Amino acid sequence: MKNFVYYEPRTIAETCDLLSTLKADAKILAGGTALLILMKQRMLLPRCIINIKRIKDLDYIDYDENSGLRIGALATYRSLETSKIIREHYPVMARALSEVGSVAIRHMATIGGGLCHAEPAEDLPPVLMALDARAKISSSTGDRTLSLDEFFLDFYSTALMPDEVLTEVQIPLIREKWEGTYLKLSVRRALDIAIVGVAALMKMADSSGLCQDAKIVLSGVGSTPLKIREAEVILKDKKFSEILAAEASSVASMSCNPASDIRGSAAYKKDMVKVLTARALRQLGTTLGIGKHRRGN
Amino acid sequence: MKHQIRLRINGANYEASVEPRRTLLDLLRYDLDLVGTHEGCGMGQCGSCLVLLDGKPILSCLTLALDANERDLLTIEGLAQGEKLDPIQEAFINTGAIQCGFCTPGMILAAKALLNENPKPDENQIRDAISGNLCRCTGYVKIIKAIQSASLTT
């Protein structure tokens, strides 16, 4: 690694002060599982590193039954994966997190770091997008929050300005009965990012199988996690059925434009989007006890 | 510019003067002569550099030495109590789970972290716990058996 100037602020305010002076000369260091690799490969040569891990009030998982979830940017993937709150109220997050890297990597990687790194084939961001998560961003001039739609701009690019730091992730309460899942296609079961990943959510209006809202977000097929509205509207306000699930998965496949690369050809990835989306939706249907054609009816 | 750090490794106090770019792995191997922790890939993909930091398994190749300041570390050298081996080490030997030995320190510490958190893991949980540790020699079967065996004795 090329050498750098090292800062270790103890508060968010101190961090923002440093950033307003250093701006693009500095990179924030959280878990280091992405940044340090880039620095070792000399793809990034930051003049300064601001290590925020010693800031005490950035590691929390707070659930409020009226407003939802607030997660501090330094909450590690492992702490989220094993959190009783997450497993009870947002189990789809634990599902996605268990696909990431390895146990040791998950003890290091943070939710804030994962979002700011903005690798489009990561496992947590599509789930967070499906959950309508918002990113709270702080600077010395104040705070702002963005939806993840607004936050992710391109490969490894976010709306974060050079003098800003992501401090919190907010996930709204879902009042309807809902289920979500994340399916990942990868060569290995660990230490591998997705070839294609599908985060799917269904919110039910009632117990008759009427779907109030659906979310389908793909990873690995674009420059950011990709929300497929065209597939979501097929399920929205309709009674869920396997036929609709098949239709939505076809539309999801047609609506994305993945690149051919070392992980697979574009055609293969589009095929796999169809397979995984259908599988995810069928799984949700089974869990919710809806959509199955009953014999004799 | 060098920074002074103090840390506790295997119960003993250490002091070092390090450049910011020094990784924890390099600190252990080159500055402190604790060569049981290995470098396989240097990018978090093999697990041979795994150590326990404040009890949690982490990859020392992707950790700055400065990050270990005022923290508590367990490396493979710290498992045995003098001549008395840890049950996991005994199990690896008795089960025949070691061939070249390169992955072994990381594997054993990953197992240690697992058994500290979950003393009676099932096979899937063991596989999950060591999924970040690559072994080119054994095919993992004996390693899993060794961890199962160790979980029965602790």
PDB file of N, CA and C in Angstrom, chain A residues 86-170:
ATOM      1  N   ILE A  86     -33.544  -8.044  14.010  1.00  0.00           N
ATOM      2  CA  ILE A  86     -33.549  -8.248  12.557  1.00  0.00           C
ATOM      3  C   ILE A  86     -34.218  -9.571  12.210  1.00  0.00           C
ATOM      4  N   ARG A  87     -33.876 -10.610  12.960  1.00  0.00           N
ATOM      5  CA  ARG A  87     -34.430 -11.936  12.638  1.00  0.00           C
ATOM      6  C   ARG A  87     -35.932 -11.989  12.865  1.00  0.00           C
ATOM      7  N   GLU A  88     -36.405 -11.188  13.802  1.00  0.00           N
ATOM      8  CA  GLU A  88     -37.845 -11.196  14.085  1.00  0.00           C
ATOM      9  C   GLU A  88     -38.606 -10.286  13.118  1.00  0.00           C
ATOM     10  N   HIS A  89     -38.098  -9.087  12.886  1.00  0.00           N
ATOM     11  CA  HIS A  89     -38.877  -8.095  12.140  1.00  0.00           C
ATOM     12  C   HIS A  89     -38.492  -7.980  10.670  1.00  0.00           C
ATOM     13  N   TYR A  90     -37.253  -8.253  10.310  1.00  0.00           N
ATOM     14  CA  TYR A  90     -36.809  -8.119   8.922  1.00  0.00           C
ATOM     15  C   TYR A  90     -35.920  -9.309   8.544  1.00  0.00           C
ATOM     16  N   PRO A  91     -36.449 -10.543   8.655  1.00  0.00           N
ATOM     17  CA  PRO A  91     -35.612 -11.734   8.443  1.00  0.00           C
ATOM     18  C   PRO A  91     -34.975 -11.810   7.052  1.00  0.00           C
ATOM     19  N   VAL A  92     -35.581 -11.140   6.071  1.00  0.00           N
ATOM     20  CA  VAL A  92     -34.991 -11.160   4.724  1.00  0.00           C
ATOM     21  C   VAL A  92     -33.591 -10.539   4.731  1.00  0.00           C
ATOM     22  N   MET A  93     -33.342  -9.625   5.669  1.00  0.00           N
ATOM     23  CA  MET A  93     -32.000  -9.039   5.777  1.00  0.00           C
ATOM     24  C   MET A  93     -30.996 -10.088   6.249  1.00  0.00           C
ATOM     25  N   ALA A  94     -31.407 -10.878   7.249  1.00  0.00           N
ATOM     26  CA  ALA A  94     -30.515 -11.927   7.747  1.00  0.00           C
ATOM     27  C   ALA A  94     -30.231 -12.942   6.647  1.00  0.00           C
ATOM     28  N   ARG A  95     -31.263 -13.221   5.847  1.00  0.00           N
ATOM     29  CA  ARG A  95     -31.126 -14.148   4.713  1.00  0.00           C
ATOM     30  C   ARG A  95     -30.037 -13.670   3.754  1.00  0.00           C
ATOM     31  N   ALA A  96     -30.103 -12.381   3.373  1.00  0.00           N
ATOM     32  CA  ALA A  96     -29.128 -11.830   2.434  1.00  0.00           C
ATOM     33  C   ALA A  96     -27.741 -11.763   3.065  1.00  0.00           C
ATOM     34  N   LEU A  97     -27.682 -11.338   4.326  1.00  0.00           N
ATOM     35  CA  LEU A  97     -26.396 -11.181   4.999  1.00  0.00           C
ATOM     36  C   LEU A  97     -25.653 -12.505   5.098  1.00  0.00           C
ATOM     37  N   SER A  98     -26.374 -13.608   5.282  1.00  0.00           N
ATOM     38  CA  SER A  98     -25.714 -14.910   5.429  1.00  0.00           C
ATOM     39  C   SER A  98     -25.027 -15.337   4.135  1.00  0.00           C
ATOM     40  N   GLU A  99     -25.325 -14.658   3.025  1.00  0.00           N
ATOM     41  CA  GLU A  99     -24.697 -14.982   1.747  1.00  0.00           C
ATOM     42  C   GLU A  99     -23.382 -14.248   1.542  1.00  0.00           C
ATOM     43  N   VAL A 100     -23.060 -13.296   2.407  1.00  0.00           N
ATOM     44  CA  VAL A 100     -21.927 -12.414   2.150  1.00  0.00           C
ATOM     45  C   VAL A 100     -20.619 -13.004   2.659  1.00  0.00           C
ATOM     46  N   GLY A 101     -19.647 -13.149   1.755  1.00  0.00           N
ATOM     47  CA  GLY A 101     -18.275 -13.436   2.164  1.00  0.00           C
ATOM     48  C   GLY A 101     -18.091 -14.649   3.039  1.00  0.00           C
ATOM     49  N   SER A 102     -17.661 -14.361   4.279  1.00  0.00           N
ATOM     50  CA  SER A 102     -17.432 -15.409   5.259  1.00  0.00           C
ATOM     51  C   SER A 102     -17.775 -14.816   6.625  1.00  0.00           C
ATOM     52  N   VAL A 103     -17.780 -15.659   7.640  1.00  0.00           N
ATOM     53  CA  VAL A 103     -18.092 -15.173   8.986  1.00  0.00           C
ATOM     54  C   VAL A 103     -17.132 -14.061   9.396  1.00  0.00           C
ATOM     55  N   ALA A 104     -15.846 -14.255   9.149  1.00  0.00           N
ATOM     56  CA  ALA A 104     -14.859 -13.243   9.548  1.00  0.00           C
ATOM     57  C   ALA A 104     -15.093 -11.930   8.797  1.00  0.00           C
ATOM     58  N   ILE A 105     -15.370 -12.040   7.493  1.00  0.00           N
ATOM     59  CA  ILE A 105     -15.647 -10.827   6.714  1.00  0.00           C
ATOM     60  C   ILE A 105     -16.873 -10.112   7.268  1.00  0.00           C
ATOM     61  N   ARG A 106     -17.889 -10.889   7.675  1.00  0.00           N
ATOM     62  CA  ARG A 106     -19.104 -10.282   8.190  1.00  0.00           C
ATOM     63  C   ARG A 106     -18.892  -9.645   9.568  1.00  0.00           C
ATOM     64  N   HIS A 107     -17.859 -10.083  10.283  1.00  0.00           N
ATOM     65  CA  HIS A 107     -17.533  -9.426  11.558  1.00  0.00           C
ATOM     66  C   HIS A 107     -16.856  -8.082  11.318  1.00  0.00           C
ATOM     67  N   MET A 108     -16.342  -7.882  10.123  1.00  0.00           N
ATOM     68  CA  MET A 108     -15.641  -6.636   9.804  1.00  0.00           C
ATOM     69  C   MET A 108     -16.511  -5.676   8.988  1.00  0.00           C
ATOM     70  N   ALA A 109     -17.196  -6.214   7.982  1.00  0.00           N
ATOM     71  CA  ALA A 109     -17.963  -5.360   7.061  1.00  0.00           C
ATOM     72  C   ALA A 109     -19.107  -4.667   7.783  1.00  0.00           C
ATOM     73  N   THR A 110     -19.343  -3.402   7.425  1.00  0.00           N
ATOM     74  CA  THR A 110     -20.409  -2.628   8.063  1.00  0.00           C
ATOM     75  C   THR A 110     -21.491  -2.284   7.046  1.00  0.00           C
ATOM     76  N   ILE A 111     -22.697  -2.003   7.536  1.00  0.00           N
ATOM     77  CA  ILE A 111     -23.797  -1.666   6.640  1.00  0.00           C
ATOM     78  C   ILE A 111     -23.512  -0.353   5.918  1.00  0.00           C
ATOM     79  N   GLY A 112     -22.898   0.602   6.614  1.00  0.00           N
ATOM     80  CA  GLY A 112     -22.568   1.881   5.983  1.00  0.00           C
ATOM     81  C   GLY A 112     -21.527   1.702   4.891  1.00  0.00           C
ATOM     82  N   GLY A 113     -20.506   0.911   5.205  1.00  0.00           N
ATOM     83  CA  GLY A 113     -19.450   0.663   4.231  1.00  0.00           C
ATOM     84  C   GLY A 113     -19.964  -0.048   2.996  1.00  0.00           C
ATOM     85  N   GLY A 114     -20.815  -1.040   3.207  1.00  0.00           N
ATOM     86  CA  GLY A 114     -21.378  -1.794   2.086  1.00  0.00           C
ATOM     87  C   GLY A 114     -22.146  -0.883   1.141  1.00  0.00           C
ATOM     88  N   LEU A 115     -22.926   0.041   1.704  1.00  0.00           N
ATOM     89  CA  LEU A 115     -23.690   0.962   0.864  1.00  0.00           C
ATOM     90  C   LEU A 115     -22.767   1.930   0.135  1.00  0.00           C
ATOM     91  N   CYS A 116     -21.786   2.467   0.838  1.00  0.00           N
ATOM     92  CA  CYS A 116     -20.920   3.480   0.225  1.00  0.00           C
ATOM     93  C   CYS A 116     -19.985   2.881  -0.819  1.00  0.00           C
ATOM     94  N   HIS A 117     -19.635   1.612  -0.673  1.00  0.00           N
ATOM     95  CA  HIS A 117     -18.789   0.950  -1.670  1.00  0.00           C
ATOM     96  C   HIS A 117     -19.559   0.777  -2.984  1.00  0.00           C
ATOM     97  N   ALA A 118     -20.878   0.544  -2.871  1.00  0.00           N
ATOM     98  CA  ALA A 118     -21.778   0.538  -4.032  1.00  0.00           C
ATOM     99  C   ALA A 118     -21.360  -0.431  -5.139  1.00  0.00           C
ATOM    100  N   GLU A 119     -20.996  -1.634  -4.730  1.00  0.00           N
ATOM    101  CA  GLU A 119     -20.742  -2.705  -5.708  1.00  0.00           C
ATOM    102  C   GLU A 119     -22.105  -3.265  -6.105  1.00  0.00           C
ATOM    103  N   PRO A 120     -22.455  -3.218  -7.406  1.00  0.00           N
ATOM    104  CA  PRO A 120     -23.825  -3.583  -7.792  1.00  0.00           C
ATOM    105  C   PRO A 120     -24.163  -5.059  -7.662  1.00  0.00           C
ATOM    106  N   ALA A 121     -23.180  -5.911  -7.382  1.00  0.00           N
ATOM    107  CA  ALA A 121     -23.474  -7.332  -7.202  1.00  0.00           C
ATOM    108  C   ALA A 121     -23.473  -7.750  -5.736  1.00  0.00           C
ATOM    109  N   GLU A 122     -23.545  -6.788  -4.830  1.00  0.00           N
ATOM    110  CA  GLU A 122     -23.600  -7.124  -3.408  1.00  0.00           C
ATOM    111  C   GLU A 122     -24.970  -7.648  -3.036  1.00  0.00           C
ATOM    112  N   ASP A 123     -25.044  -8.298  -1.863  1.00  0.00           N
ATOM    113  CA  ASP A 123     -26.276  -8.984  -1.468  1.00  0.00           C
ATOM    114  C   ASP A 123     -27.213  -8.139  -0.613  1.00  0.00           C
ATOM    115  N   LEU A 124     -26.672  -7.277   0.249  1.00  0.00           N
ATOM    116  CA  LEU A 124     -27.557  -6.516   1.136  1.00  0.00           C
ATOM    117  C   LEU A 124     -28.275  -5.354   0.443  1.00  0.00           C
ATOM    118  N   PRO A 125     -27.595  -4.577  -0.409  1.00  0.00           N
ATOM    119  CA  PRO A 125     -28.271  -3.410  -1.009  1.00  0.00           C
ATOM    120  C   PRO A 125     -29.598  -3.701  -1.717  1.00  0.00           C
ATOM    121  N   PRO A 126     -29.709  -4.784  -2.539  1.00  0.00           N
ATOM    122  CA  PRO A 126     -31.032  -4.985  -3.156  1.00  0.00           C
ATOM    123  C   PRO A 126     -32.123  -5.249  -2.139  1.00  0.00           C
ATOM    124  N   VAL A 127     -31.788  -5.931  -1.053  1.00  0.00           N
ATOM    125  CA  VAL A 127     -32.779  -6.173  -0.003  1.00  0.00           C
ATOM    126  C   VAL A 127     -33.162  -4.864   0.675  1.00  0.00           C
ATOM    127  N   LEU A 128     -32.180  -4.025   0.939  1.00  0.00           N
ATOM    128  CA  LEU A 128     -32.467  -2.723   1.558  1.00  0.00           C
ATOM    129  C   LEU A 128     -33.333  -1.869   0.640  1.00  0.00           C
ATOM    130  N   MET A 129     -33.068  -1.952  -0.666  1.00  0.00           N
ATOM    131  CA  MET A 129     -33.908  -1.201  -1.606  1.00  0.00           C
ATOM    132  C   MET A 129     -35.333  -1.729  -1.601  1.00  0.00           C
ATOM    133  N   ALA A 130     -35.470  -3.038  -1.543  1.00  0.00           N
ATOM    134  CA  ALA A 130     -36.813  -3.639  -1.506  1.00  0.00           C
ATOM    135  C   ALA A 130     -37.558  -3.235  -0.234  1.00  0.00           C
ATOM    136  N   LEU A 131     -36.792  -2.941   0.816  1.00  0.00           N
ATOM    137  CA  LEU A 131     -37.403  -2.524   2.086  1.00  0.00           C
ATOM    138  C   LEU A 131     -37.601  -1.011   2.160  1.00  0.00           C
ATOM    139  N   ASP A 132     -37.342  -0.319   1.042  1.00  0.00           N
ATOM    140  CA  ASP A 132     -37.470   1.149   0.993  1.00  0.00           C
ATOM    141  C   ASP A 132     -36.587   1.847   2.017  1.00  0.00           C
ATOM    142  N   ALA A 133     -35.376   1.331   2.185  1.00  0.00           N
ATOM    143  CA  ALA A 133     -34.450   1.918   3.152  1.00  0.00           C
ATOM    144  C   ALA A 133     -34.000   3.303   2.702  1.00  0.00           C
ATOM    145  N   ARG A 134     -33.663   4.118   3.685  1.00  0.00           N
ATOM    146  CA  ARG A 134     -33.130   5.439   3.405  1.00  0.00           C
ATOM    147  C   ARG A 134     -31.780   5.583   4.087  1.00  0.00           C
ATOM    148  N   ALA A 135     -30.876   6.337   3.440  1.00  0.00           N
ATOM    149  CA  ALA A 135     -29.544   6.557   3.990  1.00  0.00           C
ATOM    150  C   ALA A 135     -29.477   7.961   4.568  1.00  0.00           C
ATOM    151  N   LYS A 136     -29.056   8.042   5.841  1.00  0.00           N
ATOM    152  CA  LYS A 136     -28.892   9.363   6.459  1.00  0.00           C
ATOM    153  C   LYS A 136     -27.426   9.765   6.319  1.00  0.00           C
ATOM    154  N   ILE A 137     -27.233  10.956   5.785  1.00  0.00           N
ATOM    155  CA  ILE A 137     -25.888  11.425   5.452  1.00  0.00           C
ATOM    156  C   ILE A 137     -25.615  12.701   6.229  1.00  0.00           C
ATOM    157  N   SER A 138     -24.427  12.791   6.833  1.00  0.00           N
ATOM    158  CA  SER A 138     -24.111  13.964   7.650  1.00  0.00           C
ATOM    159  C   SER A 138     -22.896  14.699   7.123  1.00  0.00           C
ATOM    160  N   SER A 139     -22.925  16.030   7.304  1.00  0.00           N
ATOM    161  CA  SER A 139     -21.751  16.848   7.016  1.00  0.00           C
ATOM    162  C   SER A 139     -21.749  17.976   8.041  1.00  0.00           C
ATOM    163  N   SER A 140     -20.749  18.844   7.961  1.00  0.00           N
ATOM    164  CA  SER A 140     -20.717  19.922   8.963  1.00  0.00           C
ATOM    165  C   SER A 140     -21.805  20.960   8.707  1.00  0.00           C
ATOM    166  N   THR A 141     -22.521  20.852   7.562  1.00  0.00           N
ATOM    167  CA  THR A 141     -23.622  21.783   7.329  1.00  0.00           C
ATOM    168  C   THR A 141     -24.970  21.188   7.692  1.00  0.00           C
ATOM    169  N   GLY A 142     -24.974  19.925   8.081  1.00  0.00           N
ATOM    170  CA  GLY A 142     -26.246  19.311   8.499  1.00  0.00           C
ATOM    171  C   GLY A 142     -26.434  17.906   7.972  1.00  0.00           C
ATOM    172  N   ASP A 143     -27.669  17.407   8.135  1.00  0.00           N
ATOM    173  CA  ASP A 143     -27.981  16.045   7.701  1.00  0.00           C
ATOM    174  C   ASP A 143     -28.959  16.061   6.543  1.00  0.00           C
ATOM    175  N   ARG A 144     -28.946  14.996   5.759  1.00  0.00           N
ATOM    176  CA  ARG A 144     -30.013  14.795   4.774  1.00  0.00           C
ATOM    177  C   ARG A 144     -30.230  13.289   4.650  1.00  0.00           C
ATOM    178  N   THR A 145     -31.424  12.894   4.201  1.00  0.00           N
ATOM    179  CA  THR A 145     -31.628  11.467   3.951  1.00  0.00           C
ATOM    180  C   THR A 145     -32.033  11.276   2.493  1.00  0.00           C
ATOM    181  N   LEU A 146     -31.583  10.165   1.941  1.00  0.00           N
ATOM    182  CA  LEU A 146     -31.894   9.830   0.548  1.00  0.00           C
ATOM    183  C   LEU A 146     -32.455   8.427   0.493  1.00  0.00           C
ATOM    184  N   SER A 147     -33.372   8.193  -0.448  1.00  0.00           N
ATOM    185  CA  SER A 147     -33.763   6.809  -0.713  1.00  0.00           C
ATOM    186  C   SER A 147     -32.577   6.149  -1.416  1.00  0.00           C
ATOM    187  N   LEU A 148     -32.530   4.822  -1.388  1.00  0.00           N
ATOM    188  CA  LEU A 148     -31.385   4.160  -2.019  1.00  0.00           C
ATOM    189  C   LEU A 148     -31.409   4.324  -3.538  1.00  0.00           C
ATOM    190  N   ASP A 149     -32.612   4.513  -4.088  1.00  0.00           N
ATOM    191  CA  ASP A 149     -32.754   4.893  -5.507  1.00  0.00           C
ATOM    192  C   ASP A 149     -31.921   6.117  -5.820  1.00  0.00           C
ATOM    193  N   GLU A 150     -32.030   7.116  -4.932  1.00  0.00           N
ATOM    194  CA  GLU A 150     -31.313   8.376  -5.124  1.00  0.00           C
ATOM    195  C   GLU A 150     -29.846   8.229  -4.748  1.00  0.00           C
ATOM    196  N   PHE A 151     -29.550   7.282  -3.842  1.00  0.00           N
ATOM    197  CA  PHE A 151     -28.192   7.160  -3.309  1.00  0.00           C
ATOM    198  C   PHE A 151     -27.240   6.484  -4.306  1.00  0.00           C
ATOM    199  N   PHE A 152     -27.692   5.391  -4.918  1.00  0.00           N
ATOM    200  CA  PHE A 152     -26.831   4.665  -5.856  1.00  0.00           C
ATOM    201  C   PHE A 152     -26.883   5.329  -7.224  1.00  0.00           C
ATOM    202  N   LEU A 153     -25.720   5.704  -7.750  1.00  0.00           N
ATOM    203  CA  LEU A 153     -25.694   6.387  -9.043  1.00  0.00           C
ATOM    204  C   LEU A 153     -25.123   5.516 -10.157  1.00  0.00           C
ATOM    205  N   ASP A 154     -24.052   4.783  -9.842  1.00  0.00           N
ATOM    206  CA  ASP A 154     -23.342   4.044 -10.878  1.00  0.00           C
ATOM    207  C   ASP A 154     -22.425   3.036 -10.177  1.00  0.00           C
ATOM    208  N   PHE A 155     -21.639   2.279 -10.970  1.00  0.00           N
ATOM    209  CA  PHE A 155     -20.655   1.378 -10.365  1.00  0.00           C
ATOM    210  C   PHE A 155     -19.822   2.145  -9.345  1.00  0.00           C
ATOM    211  N   TYR A 156     -19.801   1.667  -8.120  1.00  0.00           N
ATOM    212  CA  TYR A 156     -18.961   2.229  -7.053  1.00  0.00           C
ATOM    213  C   TYR A 156     -19.140   3.742  -6.899  1.00  0.00           C
ATOM    214  N   SER A 157     -20.294   4.248  -7.323  1.00  0.00           N
ATOM    215  CA  SER A 157     -20.554   5.685  -7.215  1.00  0.00           C
ATOM    216  C   SER A 157     -21.855   5.943  -6.505  1.00  0.00           C
ATOM    217  N   THR A 158     -21.796   6.836  -5.529  1.00  0.00           N
ATOM    218  CA  THR A 158     -23.010   7.186  -4.801  1.00  0.00           C
ATOM    219  C   THR A 158     -23.158   8.704  -4.791  1.00  0.00           C
ATOM    220  N   ALA A 159     -24.298   9.141  -4.252  1.00  0.00           N
ATOM    221  CA  ALA A 159     -24.577  10.571  -4.174  1.00  0.00           C
ATOM    222  C   ALA A 159     -23.840  11.241  -3.013  1.00  0.00           C
ATOM    223  N   LEU A 160     -22.999  10.470  -2.327  1.00  0.00           N
ATOM    224  CA  LEU A 160     -22.247  11.031  -1.202  1.00  0.00           C
ATOM    225  C   LEU A 160     -21.261  12.078  -1.715  1.00  0.00           C
ATOM    226  N   MET A 161     -21.301  13.282  -1.177  1.00  0.00           N
ATOM    227  CA  MET A 161     -20.352  14.323  -1.557  1.00  0.00           C
ATOM    228  C   MET A 161     -19.049  14.129  -0.782  1.00  0.00           C
ATOM    229  N   PRO A 162     -17.933  14.693  -1.263  1.00  0.00           N
ATOM    230  CA  PRO A 162     -16.636  14.456  -0.598  1.00  0.00           C
ATOM    231  C   PRO A 162     -16.589  14.886   0.867  1.00  0.00           C
ATOM    232  N   ASP A 163     -17.485  15.806   1.269  1.00  0.00           N
ATOM    233  CA  ASP A 163     -17.420  16.244   2.664  1.00  0.00           C
ATOM    234  C   ASP A 163     -18.504  15.582   3.525  1.00  0.00           C
ATOM    235  N   GLU A 164     -19.082  14.495   3.045  1.00  0.00           N
ATOM    236  CA  GLU A 164     -20.179  13.838   3.750  1.00  0.00           C
ATOM    237  C   GLU A 164     -19.821  12.432   4.205  1.00  0.00           C
ATOM    238  N   VAL A 165     -20.502  11.989   5.244  1.00  0.00           N
ATOM    239  CA  VAL A 165     -20.329  10.628   5.742  1.00  0.00           C
ATOM    240  C   VAL A 165     -21.713  10.031   6.025  1.00  0.00           C
ATOM    241  N   LEU A 166     -21.902   8.783   5.642  1.00  0.00           N
ATOM    242  CA  LEU A 166     -23.168   8.100   5.904  1.00  0.00           C
ATOM    243  C   LEU A 166     -23.182   7.678   7.368  1.00  0.00           C
ATOM    244  N   THR A 167     -24.220   8.045   8.086  1.00  0.00           N
ATOM    245  CA  THR A 167     -24.232   7.757   9.520  1.00  0.00           C
ATOM    246  C   THR A 167     -25.324   6.784   9.953  1.00  0.00           C
ATOM    247  N   GLU A 168     -26.391   6.656   9.168  1.00  0.00           N
ATOM    248  CA  GLU A 168     -27.489   5.808   9.623  1.00  0.00           C
ATOM    249  C   GLU A 168     -28.265   5.255   8.432  1.00  0.00           C
ATOM    250  N   VAL A 169     -28.836   4.065   8.615  1.00  0.00           N
ATOM    251  CA  VAL A 169     -29.744   3.496   7.613  1.00  0.00           C
ATOM    252  C   VAL A 169     -31.107   3.344   8.274  1.00  0.00           C
ATOM    253  N   GLN A 170     -32.140   3.848   7.613  1.00  0.00           N
ATOM    254  CA  GLN A 170     -33.486   3.831   8.194  1.00  0.00           C
ATOM    255  C   GLN A 170     -34.378   2.934   7.353  1.00  0.00           C
TER     256      GLN A 170
END
